[in-house]
Tab-separated table of C-alpha atoms and ligand atoms in Angstrom:
chain	number	residue	atom	x	y	z
A	11	ARG	CA	86.949	-42.216	-48.045
A	12	ALA	CA	85.201	-40.191	-50.718
A	13	ALA	CA	87.111	-42.027	-53.395
A	14	ARG	CA	86.050	-45.323	-51.928
A	15	ASN	CA	82.402	-44.256	-51.876
A	16	ALA	CA	82.668	-43.169	-55.460
A	17	LYS	CA	84.132	-46.534	-56.315
A	18	ASP	CA	81.254	-48.297	-54.532
A	19	VAL	CA	78.815	-46.178	-56.407
A	20	VAL	CA	80.473	-47.023	-59.680
A	21	ARG	CA	80.643	-50.685	-58.761
A	22	GLY	CA	77.022	-50.837	-57.686
A	23	TYR	CA	75.751	-48.759	-60.535
A	24	ALA	CA	77.722	-49.946	-63.532
A	25	PRO	CA	76.204	-53.423	-63.854
A	26	ALA	CA	72.667	-52.011	-63.588
A	27	MET	CA	73.360	-49.386	-66.240
A	28	GLY	CA	75.035	-52.029	-68.338
A	29	GLN	CA	71.925	-54.147	-68.138
A	30	VAL	CA	69.683	-51.294	-69.183
A	31	PHE	CA	71.866	-50.567	-72.194
A	32	LEU	CA	72.203	-54.229	-73.043
A	33	ARG	CA	68.454	-54.667	-72.955
A	34	ARG	CA	67.827	-51.589	-75.113
A	35	PHE	CA	70.490	-52.770	-77.523
A	36	GLN	CA	68.911	-56.217	-77.660
A	37	LEU	CA	65.469	-54.791	-78.286
A	38	VAL	CA	66.747	-52.731	-81.200
A	39	THR	CA	68.664	-55.589	-82.780
A	40	GLN	CA	65.893	-58.137	-82.219
A	41	PHE	CA	62.888	-56.102	-83.284
A	42	ARG	CA	63.153	-56.700	-87.042
A	43	GLN	CA	63.226	-60.448	-86.507
A	44	ALA	CA	60.461	-60.205	-83.928
A	45	LEU	CA	58.209	-58.627	-86.551
A	46	ASP	CA	59.021	-61.371	-89.037
A	47	THR	CA	58.568	-64.275	-86.618
A	48	GLY	CA	55.182	-63.426	-85.154
A	49	GLN	CA	56.393	-62.141	-81.770
A	50	VAL	CA	54.704	-58.811	-82.377
A	51	GLU	CA	50.912	-58.728	-82.066
A	52	VAL	CA	48.303	-56.072	-82.611
A	53	HIS	CA	45.631	-55.824	-79.930
A	54	TYR	CA	42.376	-53.924	-80.350
A	55	GLN	CA	40.502	-51.733	-77.891
A	56	PRO	CA	36.961	-50.653	-78.767
A	57	LYS	CA	35.791	-47.050	-79.060
A	58	VAL	CA	32.118	-46.548	-78.217
A	59	ALA	CA	29.826	-43.645	-79.091
A	60	LEU	CA	28.222	-41.822	-76.144
A	61	PRO	CA	25.567	-41.863	-74.854
A	62	GLY	CA	24.526	-44.797	-77.035
A	63	ARG	CA	26.187	-48.151	-77.177
A	64	GLN	CA	27.476	-48.372	-80.676
A	65	VAL	CA	30.992	-49.588	-81.312
A	66	VAL	CA	32.411	-47.075	-83.771
A	67	GLY	CA	35.914	-48.462	-84.080
A	68	ALA	CA	38.987	-49.765	-82.328
A	69	GLU	CA	42.484	-48.571	-81.541
A	70	ALA	CA	45.323	-50.839	-82.650
A	71	LEU	CA	47.878	-51.244	-79.841
A	72	VAL	CA	51.040	-53.211	-80.326
A	73	ARG	CA	52.501	-55.882	-77.966
A	74	TRP	CA	55.733	-57.839	-78.175
A	75	TRP	CA	56.035	-61.379	-76.840
A	76	HIS	CA	59.755	-61.460	-76.214
A	77	PRO	CA	61.312	-64.957	-75.890
A	78	GLU	CA	63.438	-63.891	-72.905
A	79	TYR	CA	61.560	-60.995	-71.287
A	80	GLY	CA	57.980	-62.112	-71.832
A	81	ARG	CA	55.283	-59.632	-72.724
A	82	LEU	CA	56.591	-56.156	-73.438
A	83	ASP	CA	54.218	-53.200	-73.581
A	84	PRO	CA	54.745	-50.432	-76.119
A	85	ASP	CA	55.877	-47.895	-73.528
A	86	GLU	CA	59.041	-49.972	-73.114
A	87	PHE	CA	59.943	-50.827	-76.689
A	88	VAL	CA	58.284	-48.207	-78.927
A	89	PRO	CA	60.594	-45.401	-77.737
A	90	VAL	CA	63.595	-47.670	-78.397
A	91	VAL	CA	62.301	-48.635	-81.826
A	92	GLU	CA	61.473	-44.984	-82.539
A	93	ALA	CA	65.108	-44.089	-82.108
A	94	THR	CA	65.883	-46.232	-85.159
A	95	GLY	CA	64.597	-46.451	-88.709
A	96	LEU	CA	62.678	-49.559	-87.639
A	97	VAL	CA	59.697	-47.520	-86.614
A	98	ASP	CA	58.722	-47.390	-90.297
A	99	ALA	CA	58.502	-51.172	-90.245
A	100	LEU	CA	56.436	-51.046	-87.042
A	101	THR	CA	53.963	-48.528	-88.447
A	102	SER	CA	53.643	-50.456	-91.719
A	103	PHE	CA	53.111	-53.683	-89.807
A	104	VAL	CA	50.356	-52.237	-87.620
A	105	MET	CA	48.712	-50.396	-90.533
A	106	GLU	CA	48.654	-53.573	-92.661
A	107	ARG	CA	47.037	-55.583	-89.866
A	108	ALA	CA	44.595	-52.792	-89.170
A	109	LEU	CA	43.518	-52.453	-92.809
A	110	ILE	CA	43.059	-56.223	-93.159
A	111	LYS	CA	40.846	-56.010	-90.068
A	112	VAL	CA	38.713	-53.121	-91.403
A	113	ARG	CA	38.304	-54.950	-94.711
A	114	GLU	CA	37.103	-58.073	-92.867
A	115	TRP	CA	34.596	-56.016	-90.893
A	116	MET	CA	33.353	-54.351	-94.076
A	117	ASP	CA	32.887	-57.764	-95.653
A	118	ARG	CA	30.662	-58.609	-92.672
A	119	ASP	CA	28.738	-55.325	-93.051
A	120	LEU	CA	30.341	-53.868	-89.938
A	121	ARG	CA	31.253	-50.253	-90.414
A	122	MET	CA	34.054	-49.710	-87.937
A	123	SER	CA	37.190	-47.651	-88.185
A	124	VAL	CA	40.610	-48.537	-86.898
A	125	ALA	CA	43.094	-46.145	-85.275
A	126	VAL	CA	46.854	-46.491	-85.704
A	127	ASN	CA	49.367	-44.590	-83.568
A	128	LEU	CA	52.045	-42.726	-85.506
A	129	SER	CA	55.475	-41.764	-84.342
A	130	VAL	CA	57.305	-38.534	-85.002
A	131	ARG	CA	59.364	-40.279	-87.649
A	132	ASN	CA	56.296	-41.016	-89.780
A	133	LEU	CA	55.200	-37.400	-89.527
A	134	ASN	CA	58.549	-36.188	-90.778
A	135	ASP	CA	58.655	-38.695	-93.647
A	136	GLU	CA	57.424	-37.080	-96.833
A	137	SER	CA	56.943	-40.475	-98.516
A	138	PHE	CA	54.560	-41.645	-95.783
A	139	PRO	CA	51.293	-40.286	-97.280
A	140	ASP	CA	51.961	-42.132	-100.562
A	141	ARG	CA	52.491	-45.371	-98.670
A	142	VAL	CA	49.199	-44.830	-96.859
A	143	SER	CA	47.376	-44.082	-100.086
A	144	GLU	CA	48.795	-47.213	-101.708
A	145	ALA	CA	47.813	-49.367	-98.723
A	146	LEU	CA	44.228	-48.035	-98.694
A	147	LEU	CA	43.837	-48.820	-102.400
A	148	ARG	CA	45.401	-52.246	-102.063
A	149	HIS	CA	43.062	-53.201	-99.211
A	150	ASP	CA	40.097	-51.435	-100.801
A	151	VAL	CA	39.342	-49.522	-97.608
A	152	PRO	CA	37.825	-46.018	-97.715
A	153	PRO	CA	40.123	-43.463	-96.051
A	154	GLU	CA	37.529	-42.367	-93.503
A	155	LEU	CA	37.760	-45.798	-91.846
A	156	LEU	CA	41.428	-45.248	-91.013
A	157	THR	CA	42.414	-42.923	-88.170
A	158	PHE	CA	45.938	-41.858	-87.306
A	159	GLU	CA	46.683	-40.788	-83.742
A	160	LEU	CA	49.543	-38.392	-83.170
A	161	THR	CA	50.716	-36.415	-80.187
A	162	GLU	CA	51.198	-32.682	-80.242
A	163	SER	CA	54.801	-33.038	-79.186
A	164	SER	CA	55.504	-35.224	-82.234
A	165	VAL	CA	54.174	-32.451	-84.477
A	166	MET	CA	56.061	-29.812	-82.507
A	167	GLU	CA	59.418	-31.500	-83.001
A	168	GLU	CA	59.791	-30.296	-86.592
A	169	PRO	CA	56.557	-28.538	-87.534
A	170	GLU	CA	57.868	-27.321	-90.882
A	171	ARG	CA	58.335	-30.959	-91.917
A	172	SER	CA	55.344	-32.559	-90.213
A	173	MET	CA	52.688	-30.017	-91.219
A	174	PRO	CA	52.915	-30.775	-94.978
A	175	VAL	CA	52.740	-34.505	-94.196
A	176	LEU	CA	49.693	-33.942	-91.988
A	177	ARG	CA	48.018	-31.860	-94.674
A	178	ARG	CA	48.580	-34.548	-97.282
A	179	LEU	CA	47.248	-37.262	-94.986
A	180	HIS	CA	44.227	-35.105	-94.297
A	181	ALA	CA	43.713	-34.503	-98.015
A	182	LEU	CA	43.618	-38.284	-98.528
A	183	GLY	CA	40.573	-38.299	-96.271
A	184	VAL	CA	41.985	-40.292	-93.382
A	185	VAL	CA	40.898	-39.140	-89.925
A	186	LEU	CA	43.573	-37.414	-87.836
A	187	ALA	CA	43.395	-37.423	-84.048
A	188	VAL	CA	45.497	-35.590	-81.472
A	189	ASP	CA	46.370	-38.153	-78.801
A	190	ASP	CA	47.101	-37.492	-75.116
A	191	PHE	CA	45.641	-34.004	-75.319
A	192	GLY	CA	46.118	-31.888	-72.224
A	193	THR	CA	49.703	-32.967	-71.657
A	194	GLY	CA	52.657	-31.163	-73.187
A	195	TYR	CA	52.148	-28.074	-75.283
A	196	SER	CA	48.374	-28.235	-75.567
A	197	SER	CA	46.861	-24.922	-76.364
A	198	LEU	CA	43.780	-23.672	-78.082
A	199	ALA	CA	45.814	-21.549	-80.464
A	200	TYR	CA	47.934	-24.510	-81.440
A	201	LEU	CA	45.107	-26.985	-81.866
A	202	ARG	CA	43.435	-24.599	-84.318
A	203	THR	CA	46.442	-24.713	-86.613
A	204	LEU	CA	46.454	-28.507	-86.948
A	205	PRO	CA	44.466	-30.212	-89.723
A	206	VAL	CA	42.825	-32.662	-87.328
A	207	ASP	CA	39.337	-34.096	-86.876
A	208	GLU	CA	39.472	-35.618	-83.424
A	209	VAL	CA	40.965	-34.892	-80.035
A	210	LYS	CA	41.618	-37.565	-77.409
A	211	ILE	CA	41.648	-36.370	-73.813
A	212	ASP	CA	44.647	-37.836	-72.030
A	213	LYS	CA	43.656	-40.669	-69.724
A	214	SER	CA	45.361	-39.096	-66.700
A	215	PHE	CA	42.606	-36.438	-66.544
A	216	VAL	CA	39.808	-38.926	-67.131
A	217	LEU	CA	41.204	-41.251	-64.448
A	218	GLY	CA	41.488	-38.345	-62.012
A	219	MET	CA	38.042	-36.919	-62.680
A	220	GLY	CA	36.304	-38.789	-59.851
A	221	THR	CA	38.603	-37.481	-57.120
A	222	ASP	CA	40.124	-34.286	-58.488
A	223	LEU	CA	37.991	-31.289	-59.373
A	224	SER	CA	40.738	-29.707	-61.443
A	225	ASP	CA	40.956	-32.859	-63.592
A	226	MET	CA	37.209	-32.633	-64.020
A	227	ALA	CA	37.553	-29.012	-65.103
A	228	VAL	CA	40.273	-29.912	-67.613
A	229	VAL	CA	38.101	-32.637	-69.140
A	230	ARG	CA	35.105	-30.322	-69.367
A	231	THR	CA	37.214	-27.591	-70.931
A	232	ILE	CA	38.702	-29.920	-73.551
A	233	VAL	CA	35.246	-31.198	-74.515
A	234	GLU	CA	33.994	-27.629	-74.967
A	235	LEU	CA	37.139	-26.520	-76.743
A	236	GLY	CA	37.016	-29.527	-79.056
A	237	HIS	CA	33.400	-28.921	-79.947
A	238	SER	CA	33.994	-25.234	-80.568
A	239	LEU	CA	36.609	-26.314	-83.127
A	240	ASP	CA	34.219	-28.888	-84.652
A	241	LEU	CA	36.304	-31.806	-83.445
A	242	VAL	CA	35.087	-35.207	-82.336
A	243	VAL	CA	36.076	-35.565	-78.674
A	244	VAL	CA	37.239	-38.933	-77.363
A	245	ALA	CA	37.913	-39.733	-73.707
A	246	GLU	CA	40.443	-42.486	-73.028
A	247	GLY	CA	40.895	-44.176	-69.656
A	248	VAL	CA	37.176	-44.581	-68.934
A	249	GLU	CA	37.292	-47.137	-66.141
A	250	ASP	CA	33.960	-46.841	-64.331
A	251	ASP	CA	30.316	-45.907	-64.712
A	252	ALA	CA	30.783	-42.664	-62.805
A	253	ALA	CA	33.334	-41.423	-65.337
A	254	ARG	CA	31.133	-42.538	-68.207
A	255	ASP	CA	28.102	-40.726	-66.765
A	256	GLN	CA	30.088	-37.537	-66.240
A	257	LEU	CA	31.345	-37.681	-69.831
A	258	VAL	CA	27.799	-38.168	-71.102
A	259	GLY	CA	26.774	-35.103	-69.082
A	260	MET	CA	29.561	-33.118	-70.737
A	261	ARG	CA	28.448	-34.310	-74.198
A	262	CYS	CA	31.729	-36.091	-74.872
A	263	ASP	CA	31.334	-38.014	-78.158
A	264	ILE	CA	33.291	-41.238	-77.735
A	265	ALA	CA	34.613	-43.305	-74.828
A	266	GLN	CA	37.481	-45.766	-74.684
A	267	GLY	CA	38.661	-47.590	-71.582
A	268	TYR	CA	38.668	-50.633	-69.353
A	269	LEU	CA	34.982	-50.096	-68.498
A	270	ILE	CA	34.161	-51.060	-72.070
A	271	SER	CA	37.058	-53.422	-72.653
A	272	ARG	CA	40.788	-53.756	-72.226
A	273	PRO	CA	42.797	-54.007	-75.442
A	274	LEU	CA	42.304	-57.588	-76.624
A	275	PRO	CA	44.193	-59.919	-78.958
A	276	GLU	CA	42.516	-60.233	-82.332
A	277	ASP	CA	40.582	-63.465	-81.678
A	278	ARG	CA	39.315	-62.289	-78.306
A	279	PHE	CA	38.332	-58.934	-79.744
A	280	GLU	CA	36.329	-60.719	-82.440
A	281	ALA	CA	34.597	-62.821	-79.776
A	282	TRP	CA	33.867	-59.655	-77.801
A	283	LEU	CA	32.325	-58.063	-80.895
A	284	GLN	CA	30.368	-61.181	-81.740
A	285	ALA	CA	28.778	-61.289	-78.303
A	286	ARG	CA	27.602	-57.717	-78.757
A	287	THR	CA	26.492	-57.749	-82.353
A	288	VAL	CA	22.789	-57.382	-82.690
A	289	LYS	CA	21.375	-58.094	-86.117
A	290	ALA	CA	19.415	-55.090	-87.213
A	291	ARG	CA	16.350	-55.514	-89.383
A	292	GLY	CA	17.202	-55.552	-93.031
A	293	PRO	CA	20.273	-56.825	-94.770
A	294	LYS	CA	22.846	-54.846	-92.816
A	295	SER	CA	23.947	-55.875	-89.372
A	296	GLU	CA	24.876	-53.296	-86.824
A	297	THR	CA	27.164	-53.602	-83.835
A	298	VAL	CA	25.407	-52.551	-80.695
A	299	LEU	CA	26.717	-52.936	-77.182
A	300	THR	CA	24.374	-54.965	-75.037
A	301	LEU	CA	25.956	-54.290	-71.660
B	14	C2E	P1	47.912	-44.314	-76.370
B	14	C2E	O1	47.868	-44.234	-77.853
B	14	C2E	O2	47.495	-43.106	-75.612
B	14	C2E	O3	47.016	-45.589	-75.995
B	14	C2E	C1	46.192	-45.672	-74.890
B	14	C2E	C2	46.862	-46.444	-73.760
B	14	C2E	O4	46.008	-46.416	-72.634
B	14	C2E	C3	47.075	-47.927	-74.084
B	14	C2E	O5	48.271	-48.348	-73.434
B	14	C2E	C4	45.865	-48.571	-73.423
B	14	C2E	O6	46.058	-49.920	-73.092
B	14	C2E	C5	45.719	-47.726	-72.191
B	14	C2E	N1	44.354	-47.712	-71.665
B	14	C2E	C6	43.194	-47.821	-72.365
B	14	C2E	N2	42.125	-47.741	-71.565
B	14	C2E	C7	42.598	-47.570	-70.312
B	14	C2E	C8	41.964	-47.436	-69.024
B	14	C2E	O7	40.735	-47.438	-68.891
B	14	C2E	N3	42.787	-47.262	-67.950
B	14	C2E	C9	44.145	-47.240	-68.078
B	14	C2E	N4	44.874	-47.097	-66.959
B	14	C2E	N5	44.774	-47.378	-69.271
B	14	C2E	C10	44.011	-47.541	-70.369
B	14	C2E	P2	49.351	-49.246	-74.193
B	14	C2E	O8	48.650	-50.244	-75.062
B	14	C2E	O9	50.313	-49.742	-73.165
B	14	C2E	O10	50.057	-48.219	-75.152
B	14	C2E	C11	50.845	-47.187	-74.648
B	14	C2E	C12	51.256	-46.211	-75.730
B	14	C2E	O11	52.150	-46.823	-76.654
B	14	C2E	C13	50.092	-45.718	-76.571
B	14	C2E	O12	49.399	-44.701	-75.881
B	14	C2E	C14	50.822	-45.224	-77.799
B	14	C2E	O13	51.325	-43.930	-77.598
B	14	C2E	C15	51.982	-46.201	-77.899
B	14	C2E	N6	51.690	-47.220	-78.933
B	14	C2E	C16	50.916	-48.326	-78.856
B	14	C2E	N7	50.887	-48.986	-80.024
B	14	C2E	C17	51.664	-48.275	-80.879
B	14	C2E	C18	52.039	-48.444	-82.265
B	14	C2E	O14	51.614	-49.370	-82.970
B	14	C2E	N8	52.884	-47.503	-82.791
B	14	C2E	C19	53.337	-46.438	-82.053
B	14	C2E	N9	54.158	-45.554	-82.660
B	14	C2E	N10	52.996	-46.254	-80.767
B	14	C2E	C20	52.181	-47.162	-80.189
B	15	MG	MG1	46.612	-43.661	-79.188
B	16	MG	MG1	46.615	-41.545	-75.181
B	17	MG	MG1	50.296	-42.271	-75.269
């Protein structure tokens, strides 16, 4: 009887597991071609200074339009791609797009930065800072308009390898941000040791703020901690006015979230910007939100 149950379990389970593995395998083998054939797109989500309305930059977020599976979000395929050397190609792809974008904005007198998410592999790659430096020169973009977002856990994996890479990136003058702060190993002592300029409060706390007092306390604490370390504090997952108002009250510096805009494909992001660009007096234009 037990044997039969076990057999049923195996029978019922094996095809499902097989499908999961098959799909992961497909994603790995197809990703290179997907990059080359335009299936992979970079979307942009604005970052807005608080309490004002100025758009200070955008985060680049990748999407894959898979011919069989439809739209894939990064949480599904980035971890798979990260397990292979292909993540270098992903990061280069996103960074290239992002730098082209910043250059276009500069040419239109828009001073906006772009943020690119790094994976642990980039942080442990000692040739990465040289590639970044080369790309900045080639696109004629000043380093302070490029931000890299990294999670603490990606630094923690092999700190003796990632710290020198981080220091060299920082020495180039690019902005370094700790993403998803508050999850994982977050600690004051640890944050102090990282050569970073910005801390992004994980969206789970920001989303919970309205209903959960402990989430509110975490957000408030991270804002204060960040400021005491001279960091720019960004809140992600800002979905409503109440959250925005609370963040303003806490003196949080920058907000990102669906309240302002979802991540948008390039053309729609440009239209979004256009609708909110107010020509300032004088030769320079300035992007101002006119909500
Ligand atoms: P992340 O860097 O923390 O990006 C923020 C995520 O929160 C994005 O999910 C964004 O769409 C979502 N988000 C923004 N505002 C709100 C909001 O108000 N409410 C809610 N519920 N969600 C919001 P997305 O685009 O699915 O990306 C997921 C993760 O995938 C990113 O988290 C990042 O870790 C990773 N990722 C995205 N693009 C890249 C990339 O080019 N390279 C690497 N290595 N990782 C990437
Ligand atoms: Mg990020
Ligand atoms: Mg995050
Ligand atoms: Mg994340």
